[in-house]
Amino acid sequence: MKREKIDKIPARLDLIQSSTGLILALFIMGHILFEASILISHEMMYKVTIMFEGYYFFGETYPGIVSFLAAAVFSIFILHAGIAMRKFPASYKQYRTIKDHALSMKHEDSSLWIIQVVTGFVMFFTGSVHLYIMMTQASNIGPYASSSRVVEELMGPLYLVLLVSVVLHAFIGLYRLALKWGFMEGKSTKVSRKRFKYLMKIMIVFYLALGTLSLAKYTYIGLSHDFSDGLRYQSPDIKMETH
Ligand code: HEM
């Protein structure tokens, strides 16, 4: 008897897509929190920056660590996007079918899927620009350097689009992951699905609010600070030789 060989590739691709998505979603949750340190003070954001540059470990700052981290995140980002592309609607006709289905049935999960496709597409461009800059200009991060990038280098509008896209994409993605890998199979799937959806909405509102406030603060510093002395922030406590 001839045995049919099972094609394991689609399942493997699915697993890679889910795991890279989970890593990126956790990364972005941490990213927005760390970056919101600017809401506490200039000094706090500076300390977070030098922490990632290895200061508290080596006693000196190495922005190369941040470049390396950005390159690693960029690689995962590209892998995730590359695999996700096979789920994009292949033609306008396919897209219309899904959209009509979502609208006619008021099927919220299909609408969520459309939001994920659109925000994913937007991030192909906006996310790549940001990650490339972080990779190549890792030594230019800090309360003044970042604010200057937001205002003087006009990154503010791009960040706003990226923020909305990444927050929607990450939390809808986590909700769909939980659905897909069976976290909602408690006593009543309907009830747990509702709870997860509620949690997803709370996280979206929280992260959008926090990200917008941080961006507003960077913009305020960018507009009000006099950059004629350079982009470096001087900490009153930490004297940096190389900076
Ligand atoms: C290791 C990689 C990354 C590093 C080092 C990094 C670092 C930063 C820094 C320092 C800022 C503040 C503004 C600036 O200095 O230009 C910022 C802002 C931002 N980043 Fe990243 N980032 C990374 C990856 C990502 C990824 C993968 C995304 C999403 C796809 C992302 C989304 C954003 C958004 C939306 C903002 C604006 C923040 C806001 O609205 O509050 N970042 N990032």
PDB file of C-alpha atoms and ligand atoms in Angstrom:
ATOM      1  CA  MET A   1       0.000   0.000   0.000  1.00  0.00           C
ATOM      2  CA  LYS A   2       1.318   3.392  -0.949  1.00  0.00           C
ATOM      3  CA  ARG A   3       1.555   5.784   1.989  1.00  0.00           C
ATOM      4  CA  GLU A   4       0.580   9.425   1.509  1.00  0.00           C
ATOM      5  CA  LYS A   5       3.330  11.708   2.773  1.00  0.00           C
ATOM      6  CA  ILE A   6       2.057  14.489   5.013  1.00  0.00           C
ATOM      7  CA  ASP A   7       3.336  17.916   4.071  1.00  0.00           C
ATOM      8  CA  LYS A   8       4.595  19.349   7.354  1.00  0.00           C
ATOM      9  CA  ILE A   9       5.695  22.683   5.953  1.00  0.00           C
ATOM     10  CA  PRO A  10       2.408  24.635   6.449  1.00  0.00           C
ATOM     11  CA  ALA A  11       2.257  23.571  10.117  1.00  0.00           C
ATOM     12  CA  ARG A  12       5.898  24.526  10.643  1.00  0.00           C
ATOM     13  CA  LEU A  13       5.385  27.900   8.992  1.00  0.00           C
ATOM     14  CA  ASP A  14       2.373  28.451  11.236  1.00  0.00           C
ATOM     15  CA  LEU A  15       4.423  27.664  14.319  1.00  0.00           C
ATOM     16  CA  ILE A  16       7.238  30.020  13.252  1.00  0.00           C
ATOM     17  CA  GLN A  17       4.703  32.750  12.538  1.00  0.00           C
ATOM     18  CA  SER A  18       3.059  32.340  15.934  1.00  0.00           C
ATOM     19  CA  SER A  19       6.324  32.223  17.882  1.00  0.00           C
ATOM     20  CA  THR A  20       7.948  35.182  16.101  1.00  0.00           C
ATOM     21  CA  GLY A  21       4.673  37.101  16.564  1.00  0.00           C
ATOM     22  CA  LEU A  22       4.668  36.324  20.282  1.00  0.00           C
ATOM     23  CA  ILE A  23       8.295  37.469  20.663  1.00  0.00           C
ATOM     24  CA  LEU A  24       7.590  40.725  18.792  1.00  0.00           C
ATOM     25  CA  ALA A  25       4.402  41.417  20.767  1.00  0.00           C
ATOM     26  CA  LEU A  26       6.225  40.919  24.098  1.00  0.00           C
ATOM     27  CA  PHE A  27       9.081  43.088  22.823  1.00  0.00           C
ATOM     28  CA  ILE A  28       6.749  45.949  21.905  1.00  0.00           C
ATOM     29  CA  MET A  29       4.970  45.791  25.279  1.00  0.00           C
ATOM     30  CA  GLY A  30       8.339  46.309  26.969  1.00  0.00           C
ATOM     31  CA  HIS A  31       9.466  48.872  24.388  1.00  0.00           C
ATOM     32  CA  ILE A  32       6.515  51.228  24.912  1.00  0.00           C
ATOM     33  CA  LEU A  33       6.858  50.975  28.704  1.00  0.00           C
ATOM     34  CA  PHE A  34      10.623  51.703  28.682  1.00  0.00           C
ATOM     35  CA  GLU A  35      10.186  54.511  26.255  1.00  0.00           C
ATOM     36  CA  ALA A  36       7.468  56.055  28.433  1.00  0.00           C
ATOM     37  CA  SER A  37      10.217  56.696  31.001  1.00  0.00           C
ATOM     38  CA  ILE A  38      10.365  60.149  29.388  1.00  0.00           C
ATOM     39  CA  LEU A  39       7.016  60.860  31.089  1.00  0.00           C
ATOM     40  CA  ILE A  40       8.728  60.510  34.479  1.00  0.00           C
ATOM     41  CA  SER A  41      11.768  62.679  33.695  1.00  0.00           C
ATOM     42  CA  HIS A  42      14.650  63.322  31.269  1.00  0.00           C
ATOM     43  CA  GLU A  43      16.961  61.649  33.777  1.00  0.00           C
ATOM     44  CA  MET A  44      14.826  58.494  33.918  1.00  0.00           C
ATOM     45  CA  MET A  45      14.825  58.109  30.139  1.00  0.00           C
ATOM     46  CA  TYR A  46      18.574  58.691  30.117  1.00  0.00           C
ATOM     47  CA  LYS A  47      19.097  55.967  32.720  1.00  0.00           C
ATOM     48  CA  VAL A  48      16.957  53.511  30.738  1.00  0.00           C
ATOM     49  CA  THR A  49      18.997  54.344  27.612  1.00  0.00           C
ATOM     50  CA  ILE A  50      22.370  53.749  29.233  1.00  0.00           C
ATOM     51  CA  MET A  51      21.048  50.586  30.868  1.00  0.00           C
ATOM     52  CA  PHE A  52      20.452  49.142  27.377  1.00  0.00           C
ATOM     53  CA  GLU A  53      23.912  50.349  26.380  1.00  0.00           C
ATOM     54  CA  GLY A  54      25.352  48.151  29.134  1.00  0.00           C
ATOM     55  CA  TYR A  55      26.453  50.939  31.521  1.00  0.00           C
ATOM     56  CA  TYR A  56      25.305  49.207  34.711  1.00  0.00           C
ATOM     57  CA  PHE A  57      27.155  46.065  33.684  1.00  0.00           C
ATOM     58  CA  PHE A  58      30.381  47.327  32.117  1.00  0.00           C
ATOM     59  CA  GLY A  59      30.664  50.780  33.702  1.00  0.00           C
ATOM     60  CA  GLU A  60      30.794  52.277  30.190  1.00  0.00           C
ATOM     61  CA  THR A  61      28.244  52.657  27.428  1.00  0.00           C
ATOM     62  CA  TYR A  62      28.318  50.510  24.294  1.00  0.00           C
ATOM     63  CA  PRO A  63      25.649  51.646  21.805  1.00  0.00           C
ATOM     64  CA  GLY A  64      26.716  48.652  19.688  1.00  0.00           C
ATOM     65  CA  ILE A  65      24.598  46.504  22.009  1.00  0.00           C
ATOM     66  CA  VAL A  66      21.508  48.465  20.927  1.00  0.00           C
ATOM     67  CA  SER A  67      22.518  48.148  17.242  1.00  0.00           C
ATOM     68  CA  PHE A  68      22.838  44.422  17.720  1.00  0.00           C
ATOM     69  CA  LEU A  69      19.461  44.228  19.475  1.00  0.00           C
ATOM     70  CA  ALA A  70      17.848  46.256  16.683  1.00  0.00           C
ATOM     71  CA  ALA A  71      19.402  43.950  14.060  1.00  0.00           C
ATOM     72  CA  ALA A  72      18.072  40.901  15.916  1.00  0.00           C
ATOM     73  CA  VAL A  73      14.580  42.405  16.189  1.00  0.00           C
ATOM     74  CA  PHE A  74      14.741  43.433  12.520  1.00  0.00           C
ATOM     75  CA  SER A  75      15.581  39.836  11.511  1.00  0.00           C
ATOM     76  CA  ILE A  76      12.628  38.444  13.493  1.00  0.00           C
ATOM     77  CA  PHE A  77      10.410  41.206  12.049  1.00  0.00           C
ATOM     78  CA  ILE A  78      11.417  40.285   8.468  1.00  0.00           C
ATOM     79  CA  LEU A  79      10.927  36.565   9.101  1.00  0.00           C
ATOM     80  CA  HIS A  80       7.500  37.187  10.637  1.00  0.00           C
ATOM     81  CA  ALA A  81       6.406  39.487   7.790  1.00  0.00           C
ATOM     82  CA  GLY A  82       7.772  37.141   5.118  1.00  0.00           C
ATOM     83  CA  ILE A  83       5.824  34.180   6.452  1.00  0.00           C
ATOM     84  CA  ALA A  84       2.683  36.266   7.023  1.00  0.00           C
ATOM     85  CA  MET A  85       2.642  37.327   3.380  1.00  0.00           C
ATOM     86  CA  ARG A  86       1.182  33.998   2.326  1.00  0.00           C
ATOM     87  CA  LYS A  87      -1.969  34.873   4.294  1.00  0.00           C
ATOM     88  CA  PHE A  88      -2.526  38.176   2.481  1.00  0.00           C
ATOM     89  CA  PRO A  89      -5.545  38.112   0.149  1.00  0.00           C
ATOM     90  CA  ALA A  90      -4.059  37.299  -3.259  1.00  0.00           C
ATOM     91  CA  SER A  91      -6.467  39.440  -5.260  1.00  0.00           C
ATOM     92  CA  TYR A  92      -8.967  42.240  -4.865  1.00  0.00           C
ATOM     93  CA  LYS A  93     -11.744  39.698  -5.391  1.00  0.00           C
ATOM     94  CA  GLN A  94     -10.562  37.652  -2.431  1.00  0.00           C
ATOM     95  CA  TYR A  95     -10.305  40.797  -0.315  1.00  0.00           C
ATOM     96  CA  ARG A  96     -13.886  41.825  -1.219  1.00  0.00           C
ATOM     97  CA  THR A  97     -15.215  38.398  -0.335  1.00  0.00           C
ATOM     98  CA  ILE A  98     -13.679  38.606   3.138  1.00  0.00           C
ATOM     99  CA  LYS A  99     -14.784  42.214   3.636  1.00  0.00           C
ATOM    100  CA  ASP A 100     -18.369  41.531   2.519  1.00  0.00           C
ATOM    101  CA  HIS A 101     -18.445  38.532   4.804  1.00  0.00           C
ATOM    102  CA  ALA A 102     -17.214  40.603   7.739  1.00  0.00           C
ATOM    103  CA  LEU A 103     -19.722  43.383   7.055  1.00  0.00           C
ATOM    104  CA  SER A 104     -22.765  41.277   6.246  1.00  0.00           C
ATOM    105  CA  MET A 105     -22.395  38.982   9.227  1.00  0.00           C
ATOM    106  CA  LYS A 106     -21.068  41.708  11.517  1.00  0.00           C
ATOM    107  CA  HIS A 107     -18.414  39.105  12.165  1.00  0.00           C
ATOM    108  CA  GLU A 108     -15.992  40.861  14.472  1.00  0.00           C
ATOM    109  CA  ASP A 109     -13.227  38.272  14.207  1.00  0.00           C
ATOM    110  CA  SER A 110     -13.126  38.666  10.410  1.00  0.00           C
ATOM    111  CA  SER A 111     -12.957  42.435  10.844  1.00  0.00           C
ATOM    112  CA  LEU A 112     -10.078  41.952  13.285  1.00  0.00           C
ATOM    113  CA  TRP A 113      -8.312  39.887  10.646  1.00  0.00           C
ATOM    114  CA  ILE A 114      -8.690  42.680   8.088  1.00  0.00           C
ATOM    115  CA  ILE A 115      -7.233  45.190  10.579  1.00  0.00           C
ATOM    116  CA  GLN A 116      -4.260  42.882  11.057  1.00  0.00           C
ATOM    117  CA  VAL A 117      -3.606  42.614   7.332  1.00  0.00           C
ATOM    118  CA  VAL A 118      -3.805  46.398   6.856  1.00  0.00           C
ATOM    119  CA  THR A 119      -1.670  47.300   9.902  1.00  0.00           C
ATOM    120  CA  GLY A 120       0.850  44.599   8.955  1.00  0.00           C
ATOM    121  CA  PHE A 121       1.150  46.114   5.497  1.00  0.00           C
ATOM    122  CA  VAL A 122       1.656  49.628   6.944  1.00  0.00           C
ATOM    123  CA  MET A 123       4.432  48.282   9.196  1.00  0.00           C
ATOM    124  CA  PHE A 124       6.346  46.806   6.275  1.00  0.00           C
ATOM    125  CA  PHE A 125       7.382  50.392   5.573  1.00  0.00           C
ATOM    126  CA  THR A 126       7.103  52.355   8.800  1.00  0.00           C
ATOM    127  CA  GLY A 127       8.627  49.612  10.978  1.00  0.00           C
ATOM    128  CA  SER A 128      11.519  49.113   8.560  1.00  0.00           C
ATOM    129  CA  VAL A 129      12.408  52.807   8.525  1.00  0.00           C
ATOM    130  CA  HIS A 130      12.461  52.953  12.336  1.00  0.00           C
ATOM    131  CA  LEU A 131      14.428  49.731  12.790  1.00  0.00           C
ATOM    132  CA  TYR A 132      17.023  50.726  10.218  1.00  0.00           C
ATOM    133  CA  ILE A 133      17.571  54.079  11.944  1.00  0.00           C
ATOM    134  CA  MET A 134      17.861  52.399  15.358  1.00  0.00           C
ATOM    135  CA  MET A 135      20.397  49.972  13.927  1.00  0.00           C
ATOM    136  CA  THR A 136      22.562  52.631  12.323  1.00  0.00           C
ATOM    137  CA  GLN A 137      22.145  55.478  14.827  1.00  0.00           C
ATOM    138  CA  ALA A 138      22.030  53.630  18.118  1.00  0.00           C
ATOM    139  CA  SER A 139      24.422  56.135  19.695  1.00  0.00           C
ATOM    140  CA  ASN A 140      21.864  58.887  19.095  1.00  0.00           C
ATOM    141  CA  ILE A 141      19.247  57.889  21.623  1.00  0.00           C
ATOM    142  CA  GLY A 142      18.376  59.899  24.711  1.00  0.00           C
ATOM    143  CA  PRO A 143      15.962  62.556  25.979  1.00  0.00           C
ATOM    144  CA  TYR A 144      17.355  65.225  23.639  1.00  0.00           C
ATOM    145  CA  ALA A 145      18.590  63.095  20.725  1.00  0.00           C
ATOM    146  CA  SER A 146      15.258  61.233  20.496  1.00  0.00           C
ATOM    147  CA  SER A 147      13.223  64.441  20.771  1.00  0.00           C
ATOM    148  CA  SER A 148      15.326  66.021  18.045  1.00  0.00           C
ATOM    149  CA  ARG A 149      14.633  63.016  15.789  1.00  0.00           C
ATOM    150  CA  VAL A 150      10.887  63.284  16.490  1.00  0.00           C
ATOM    151  CA  VAL A 151      10.703  67.019  15.731  1.00  0.00           C
ATOM    152  CA  GLU A 152      13.690  68.144  13.653  1.00  0.00           C
ATOM    153  CA  GLU A 153      13.963  64.958  11.598  1.00  0.00           C
ATOM    154  CA  LEU A 154      10.175  64.778  11.264  1.00  0.00           C
ATOM    155  CA  MET A 155       9.850  61.263  12.634  1.00  0.00           C
ATOM    156  CA  GLY A 156       6.803  62.266  14.746  1.00  0.00           C
ATOM    157  CA  PRO A 157       4.116  61.591  12.085  1.00  0.00           C
ATOM    158  CA  LEU A 158       5.749  58.288  11.143  1.00  0.00           C
ATOM    159  CA  TYR A 159       5.853  57.251  14.809  1.00  0.00           C
ATOM    160  CA  LEU A 160       2.168  58.080  15.236  1.00  0.00           C
ATOM    161  CA  VAL A 161       1.200  55.856  12.299  1.00  0.00           C
ATOM    162  CA  LEU A 162       3.585  53.143  13.530  1.00  0.00           C
ATOM    163  CA  LEU A 163       2.232  53.374  17.073  1.00  0.00           C
ATOM    164  CA  VAL A 164      -1.411  52.887  16.037  1.00  0.00           C
ATOM    165  CA  SER A 165      -0.446  50.055  13.668  1.00  0.00           C
ATOM    166  CA  VAL A 166       1.805  48.171  16.049  1.00  0.00           C
ATOM    167  CA  VAL A 167      -0.525  48.406  19.063  1.00  0.00           C
ATOM    168  CA  LEU A 168      -3.562  47.182  17.100  1.00  0.00           C
ATOM    169  CA  HIS A 169      -1.521  44.509  15.347  1.00  0.00           C
ATOM    170  CA  ALA A 170       0.184  43.209  18.496  1.00  0.00           C
ATOM    171  CA  PHE A 171      -2.901  42.890  20.687  1.00  0.00           C
ATOM    172  CA  ILE A 172      -5.214  41.577  17.979  1.00  0.00           C
ATOM    173  CA  GLY A 173      -2.382  39.155  17.198  1.00  0.00           C
ATOM    174  CA  LEU A 174      -2.141  37.996  20.815  1.00  0.00           C
ATOM    175  CA  TYR A 175      -5.922  37.534  20.974  1.00  0.00           C
ATOM    176  CA  ARG A 176      -5.846  35.425  17.809  1.00  0.00           C
ATOM    177  CA  LEU A 177      -2.891  33.430  19.136  1.00  0.00           C
ATOM    178  CA  ALA A 178      -4.793  32.607  22.317  1.00  0.00           C
ATOM    179  CA  LEU A 179      -7.770  31.554  20.184  1.00  0.00           C
ATOM    180  CA  LYS A 180      -5.653  29.471  17.852  1.00  0.00           C
ATOM    181  CA  TRP A 181      -3.595  27.636  20.431  1.00  0.00           C
ATOM    182  CA  GLY A 182      -6.562  26.727  22.550  1.00  0.00           C
ATOM    183  CA  PHE A 183      -6.390  29.086  25.527  1.00  0.00           C
ATOM    184  CA  MET A 184     -10.113  29.724  25.298  1.00  0.00           C
ATOM    185  CA  GLU A 185     -11.311  26.204  25.637  1.00  0.00           C
ATOM    186  CA  GLY A 186     -12.426  26.521  29.238  1.00  0.00           C
ATOM    187  CA  LYS A 187     -15.899  25.501  30.357  1.00  0.00           C
ATOM    188  CA  SER A 188     -17.508  27.925  27.996  1.00  0.00           C
ATOM    189  CA  THR A 189     -15.558  28.972  24.910  1.00  0.00           C
ATOM    190  CA  LYS A 190     -18.030  31.772  24.321  1.00  0.00           C
ATOM    191  CA  VAL A 191     -17.459  33.314  27.746  1.00  0.00           C
ATOM    192  CA  SER A 192     -13.664  33.021  27.623  1.00  0.00           C
ATOM    193  CA  ARG A 193     -13.563  34.433  24.093  1.00  0.00           C
ATOM    194  CA  LYS A 194     -15.532  37.440  25.349  1.00  0.00           C
ATOM    195  CA  ARG A 195     -13.135  37.907  28.270  1.00  0.00           C
ATOM    196  CA  PHE A 196     -10.066  37.709  26.067  1.00  0.00           C
ATOM    197  CA  LYS A 197     -11.584  40.222  23.688  1.00  0.00           C
ATOM    198  CA  TYR A 198     -12.274  42.586  26.575  1.00  0.00           C
ATOM    199  CA  LEU A 199      -8.677  42.219  27.774  1.00  0.00           C
ATOM    200  CA  MET A 200      -7.435  42.893  24.243  1.00  0.00           C
ATOM    201  CA  LYS A 201      -9.439  46.137  24.082  1.00  0.00           C
ATOM    202  CA  ILE A 202      -8.152  47.315  27.477  1.00  0.00           C
ATOM    203  CA  MET A 203      -4.546  46.679  26.448  1.00  0.00           C
ATOM    204  CA  ILE A 204      -5.058  48.529  23.154  1.00  0.00           C
ATOM    205  CA  VAL A 205      -6.476  51.594  24.899  1.00  0.00           C
ATOM    206  CA  PHE A 206      -3.759  51.551  27.589  1.00  0.00           C
ATOM    207  CA  TYR A 207      -0.824  51.221  25.183  1.00  0.00           C
ATOM    208  CA  LEU A 208      -2.244  53.730  22.702  1.00  0.00           C
ATOM    209  CA  ALA A 209      -2.700  56.268  25.483  1.00  0.00           C
ATOM    210  CA  LEU A 210       0.775  55.681  26.918  1.00  0.00           C
ATOM    211  CA  GLY A 211       2.475  55.793  23.503  1.00  0.00           C
ATOM    212  CA  THR A 212       0.643  58.967  22.497  1.00  0.00           C
ATOM    213  CA  LEU A 213       1.540  60.698  25.756  1.00  0.00           C
ATOM    214  CA  SER A 214       5.221  59.752  25.347  1.00  0.00           C
ATOM    215  CA  LEU A 215       5.238  60.972  21.775  1.00  0.00           C
ATOM    216  CA  ALA A 216       3.628  64.235  22.913  1.00  0.00           C
ATOM    217  CA  LYS A 217       6.399  64.658  25.534  1.00  0.00           C
ATOM    218  CA  TYR A 218       9.199  64.006  22.975  1.00  0.00           C
ATOM    219  CA  THR A 219       7.507  66.514  20.684  1.00  0.00           C
ATOM    220  CA  TYR A 220       7.264  69.083  23.474  1.00  0.00           C
ATOM    221  CA  ILE A 221      10.979  68.683  24.324  1.00  0.00           C
ATOM    222  CA  GLY A 222      11.866  68.799  20.629  1.00  0.00           C
ATOM    223  CA  LEU A 223       9.990  72.057  20.194  1.00  0.00           C
ATOM    224  CA  SER A 224      11.079  73.776  23.401  1.00  0.00           C
ATOM    225  CA  HIS A 225      14.700  72.688  23.888  1.00  0.00           C
ATOM    226  CA  ASP A 226      17.581  74.697  22.490  1.00  0.00           C
ATOM    227  CA  PHE A 227      19.715  72.182  20.601  1.00  0.00           C
ATOM    228  CA  SER A 228      22.540  74.596  19.782  1.00  0.00           C
ATOM    229  CA  ASP A 229      24.768  72.916  22.424  1.00  0.00           C
ATOM    230  CA  GLY A 230      24.393  69.529  20.758  1.00  0.00           C
ATOM    231  CA  LEU A 231      22.072  66.569  21.258  1.00  0.00           C
ATOM    232  CA  ARG A 232      23.607  65.149  24.448  1.00  0.00           C
ATOM    233  CA  TYR A 233      21.771  65.238  27.716  1.00  0.00           C
ATOM    234  CA  GLN A 234      24.067  65.790  30.732  1.00  0.00           C
ATOM    235  CA  SER A 235      23.053  63.843  33.795  1.00  0.00           C
ATOM    236  CA  PRO A 236      23.678  65.647  37.113  1.00  0.00           C
ATOM    237  CA  ASP A 237      24.674  62.286  38.714  1.00  0.00           C
ATOM    238  CA  ILE A 238      26.449  60.312  36.010  1.00  0.00           C
ATOM    239  CA  LYS A 239      29.511  61.775  34.353  1.00  0.00           C
ATOM    240  CA  MET A 240      30.157  60.059  31.071  1.00  0.00           C
ATOM    241  CA  GLU A 241      33.640  60.289  29.544  1.00  0.00           C
ATOM    242  CA  THR A 242      32.814  59.145  26.055  1.00  0.00           C
ATOM    243  CA  HIS A 243      29.614  61.167  25.744  1.00  0.00           C
TER     244      HIS A 243
HETATM  245  C1  HEM B   1      15.674  47.034  19.139  1.00  0.00           C
HETATM  246  C2  HEM B   1      14.835  47.688  18.342  1.00  0.00           C
HETATM  247  C3  HEM B   1      14.263  49.036  18.688  1.00  0.00           C
HETATM  248  C4  HEM B   1      14.841  50.081  19.338  1.00  0.00           C
HETATM  249  C5  HEM B   1      16.254  50.178  19.898  1.00  0.00           C
HETATM  250  C6  HEM B   1      13.863  51.144  19.431  1.00  0.00           C
HETATM  251  C7  HEM B   1      14.048  52.358  20.054  1.00  0.00           C
HETATM  252  C8  HEM B   1      13.145  53.417  20.049  1.00  0.00           C
HETATM  253  C9  HEM B   1      13.401  54.714  20.631  1.00  0.00           C
HETATM  254  C10 HEM B   1      14.683  55.133  21.334  1.00  0.00           C
HETATM  255  C11 HEM B   1      12.302  55.466  20.439  1.00  0.00           C
HETATM  256  C12 HEM B   1      12.104  56.934  20.882  1.00  0.00           C
HETATM  257  C13 HEM B   1      12.176  57.858  19.696  1.00  0.00           C
HETATM  258  C14 HEM B   1      13.541  57.875  19.001  1.00  0.00           C
HETATM  259  O1  HEM B   1      14.589  57.864  19.657  1.00  0.00           O
HETATM  260  O2  HEM B   1      13.541  57.941  17.755  1.00  0.00           O
HETATM  261  C15 HEM B   1      11.324  54.642  19.752  1.00  0.00           C
HETATM  262  C16 HEM B   1      10.056  55.014  19.394  1.00  0.00           C
HETATM  263  C17 HEM B   1       9.115  54.187  18.832  1.00  0.00           C
HETATM  264  N1  HEM B   1       9.286  52.880  18.448  1.00  0.00           N
HETATM  265 FE1  HEM B   1      10.983  51.788  18.621  1.00  0.00          FE
HETATM  266  N2  HEM B   1      12.701  50.717  18.812  1.00  0.00           N
HETATM  267  C18 HEM B   1      12.907  49.436  18.351  1.00  0.00           C
HETATM  268  C19 HEM B   1      11.991  48.628  17.689  1.00  0.00           C
HETATM  269  C20 HEM B   1      10.695  48.993  17.409  1.00  0.00           C
HETATM  270  C21 HEM B   1       9.728  48.162  16.726  1.00  0.00           C
HETATM  271  C22 HEM B   1       9.998  46.745  16.216  1.00  0.00           C
HETATM  272  C23 HEM B   1       8.581  48.873  16.642  1.00  0.00           C
HETATM  273  C24 HEM B   1       7.277  48.499  16.025  1.00  0.00           C
HETATM  274  C25 HEM B   1       7.178  47.759  14.949  1.00  0.00           C
HETATM  275  C26 HEM B   1       8.802  50.142  17.288  1.00  0.00           C
HETATM  276  C27 HEM B   1       7.870  51.145  17.411  1.00  0.00           C
HETATM  277  C28 HEM B   1       8.106  52.406  17.935  1.00  0.00           C
HETATM  278  C29 HEM B   1       7.106  53.448  18.018  1.00  0.00           C
HETATM  279  C30 HEM B   1       5.657  53.324  17.570  1.00  0.00           C
HETATM  280  C31 HEM B   1       7.732  54.566  18.569  1.00  0.00           C
HETATM  281  C32 HEM B   1       7.077  55.919  18.878  1.00  0.00           C
HETATM  282  C33 HEM B   1       6.755  55.867  20.291  1.00  0.00           C
HETATM  283  C34 HEM B   1       5.541  56.502  20.835  1.00  0.00           C
HETATM  284  O3  HEM B   1       4.605  56.828  20.138  1.00  0.00           O
HETATM  285  O4  HEM B   1       5.509  56.620  22.075  1.00  0.00           O
HETATM  286  N3  HEM B   1      10.105  50.186  17.737  1.00  0.00           N
HETATM  287  N4  HEM B   1      11.873  53.394  19.526  1.00  0.00           N
END
